[in-house]
Amino acid sequence: MTEQPVTAEVAAAESSAAPKLEKYPDHLDYKDLETLARFMNSQGNIQGRKRTNFNTQRQKALKLAIKRARHMALLPFVG
Amino acid sequence: MSQLYEGMFLLDNDVVRAGWNAAKHHVTDLVTKHGGKVVSARRWSERKLAYPVRGRRRGTFLLMYYELPRTGIPPFVRDLDLSESLLRYLLLRCEALPEGEAALAAQESAADYSAPVPPSDEAGIYAVVQNGIVEAPSDRAIEPEIIPELEGAGVHSSPAGRD
């Protein structure tokens, strides 16, 4: 079985995703509000994976951290 | 077998104004009461809350690392639920004490440490912006601007963006 050639779109997507993943620590802490607020829009929603460029594990960690911060009234649920 | 836990506690500012050490010991005493040991405890922050909790718009956060046996967890949680000075709490399992945490807690336990008195509930502005949290300093007073041509008529306008 021959290996599939890497298309230009896939290569571009990988190169754009890689630096963003490396920019943030593996463990997203609920106390690091400045980092978490970057991944929320102006209405307080958590940004999707298309926008954050995070993999599954990192996106789940982000969701958990933001929900913990919301519970402690550190971040808003809306607005 | 004891496990290390991280606890974040949101304390009522009315209780904190009466005395920070008393408010802190209220929580730390619950840990020792249930057979645990406090590793470090410090005032993490005093800030405007993202939404009102039990009618309070500001609160003081206590960050504590403690060891507690598994059997001590349910009665500890029950006591936290019954406590009226606590607005919220979050308990997490923790592998190890974070770096620098012990030094920060030691600063607070120094004899000359005095915790700042929390401001009133109306002080400060909570706002999440695109690149982080912006909180106005508590001493920022917003004065109404006086329009020169209307000064004689005694007309005041609110500052920009504060309508």
PDB file of C-alpha atoms in Angstrom, chain A residues 29-35 37-42 47 68-79, chain B residues 6-10 44 47-51 53 61 63 65 88-90 92 126 128-133:
ATOM      1  CA  ASP A  29      -5.236  25.861  34.878  1.00  0.00           C
ATOM      2  CA  TYR A  30      -8.578  27.349  35.898  1.00  0.00           C
ATOM      3  CA  LYS A  31      -6.682  30.066  37.798  1.00  0.00           C
ATOM      4  CA  ASP A  32      -4.899  31.286  34.637  1.00  0.00           C
ATOM      5  CA  LEU A  33      -7.712  33.634  33.656  1.00  0.00           C
ATOM      6  CA  GLU A  34      -5.802  35.634  31.063  1.00  0.00           C
ATOM      7  CA  THR A  35      -5.121  32.506  29.011  1.00  0.00           C
ATOM      8  CA  ALA A  37     -10.268  34.479  28.399  1.00  0.00           C
ATOM      9  CA  ARG A  38      -8.410  34.335  25.058  1.00  0.00           C
ATOM     10  CA  PHE A  39     -10.489  31.294  24.147  1.00  0.00           C
ATOM     11  CA  MET A  40     -13.843  32.918  24.909  1.00  0.00           C
ATOM     12  CA  ASN A  41     -15.710  35.309  22.682  1.00  0.00           C
ATOM     13  CA  SER A  42     -17.220  38.595  23.767  1.00  0.00           C
ATOM     14  CA  GLN A  47     -14.474  28.951  21.124  1.00  0.00           C
ATOM     15  CA  ARG A  68     -14.257  25.388  36.797  1.00  0.00           C
ATOM     16  CA  ALA A  69     -13.497  29.106  36.564  1.00  0.00           C
ATOM     17  CA  ARG A  70     -17.180  29.808  35.831  1.00  0.00           C
ATOM     18  CA  HIS A  71     -18.236  27.836  38.910  1.00  0.00           C
ATOM     19  CA  MET A  72     -15.972  29.985  41.073  1.00  0.00           C
ATOM     20  CA  ALA A  73     -17.383  33.199  39.502  1.00  0.00           C
ATOM     21  CA  LEU A  74     -14.002  33.989  37.991  1.00  0.00           C
ATOM     22  CA  LEU A  75     -15.366  33.945  34.425  1.00  0.00           C
ATOM     23  CA  PRO A  76     -18.890  34.725  33.232  1.00  0.00           C
ATOM     24  CA  PHE A  77     -21.412  32.214  31.895  1.00  0.00           C
ATOM     25  CA  VAL A  78     -22.760  34.845  29.499  1.00  0.00           C
ATOM     26  CA  GLY A  79     -21.734  38.332  28.456  1.00  0.00           C
TER      27      GLY A  79
ATOM     28  CA  GLU B   6      -6.165  21.723  46.238  1.00  0.00           C
ATOM     29  CA  GLY B   7      -9.056  23.778  47.513  1.00  0.00           C
ATOM     30  CA  MET B   8     -10.234  27.180  46.307  1.00  0.00           C
ATOM     31  CA  PHE B   9     -12.693  28.877  48.644  1.00  0.00           C
ATOM     32  CA  LEU B  10     -14.677  32.020  47.942  1.00  0.00           C
ATOM     33  CA  TRP B  44      -5.132  34.180  46.402  1.00  0.00           C
ATOM     34  CA  ARG B  47     -11.770  40.612  43.130  1.00  0.00           C
ATOM     35  CA  LYS B  48     -14.994  41.581  41.462  1.00  0.00           C
ATOM     36  CA  LEU B  49     -17.028  38.462  40.718  1.00  0.00           C
ATOM     37  CA  ALA B  50     -18.147  37.635  37.197  1.00  0.00           C
ATOM     38  CA  TYR B  51     -21.729  37.355  38.467  1.00  0.00           C
ATOM     39  CA  VAL B  53     -23.221  35.086  44.292  1.00  0.00           C
ATOM     40  CA  PHE B  61     -10.426  33.754  47.397  1.00  0.00           C
ATOM     41  CA  LEU B  63      -6.192  28.925  47.998  1.00  0.00           C
ATOM     42  CA  TYR B  65      -3.364  22.761  49.755  1.00  0.00           C
ATOM     43  CA  ARG B  88     -18.363  28.803  46.761  1.00  0.00           C
ATOM     44  CA  TYR B  89     -15.669  26.138  46.935  1.00  0.00           C
ATOM     45  CA  LEU B  90     -13.816  23.913  44.508  1.00  0.00           C
ATOM     46  CA  LEU B  92      -9.465  19.076  43.297  1.00  0.00           C
ATOM     47  CA  TYR B 126     -15.398  43.472  35.841  1.00  0.00           C
ATOM     48  CA  VAL B 128     -13.433  40.324  29.987  1.00  0.00           C
ATOM     49  CA  VAL B 129     -11.707  41.637  26.892  1.00  0.00           C
ATOM     50  CA  GLN B 130     -10.358  39.686  23.949  1.00  0.00           C
ATOM     51  CA  ASN B 131      -6.828  39.314  25.300  1.00  0.00           C
ATOM     52  CA  GLY B 132      -7.318  38.874  28.990  1.00  0.00           C
ATOM     53  CA  ILE B 133      -9.066  40.175  32.072  1.00  0.00           C
TER      54      ILE B 133
END
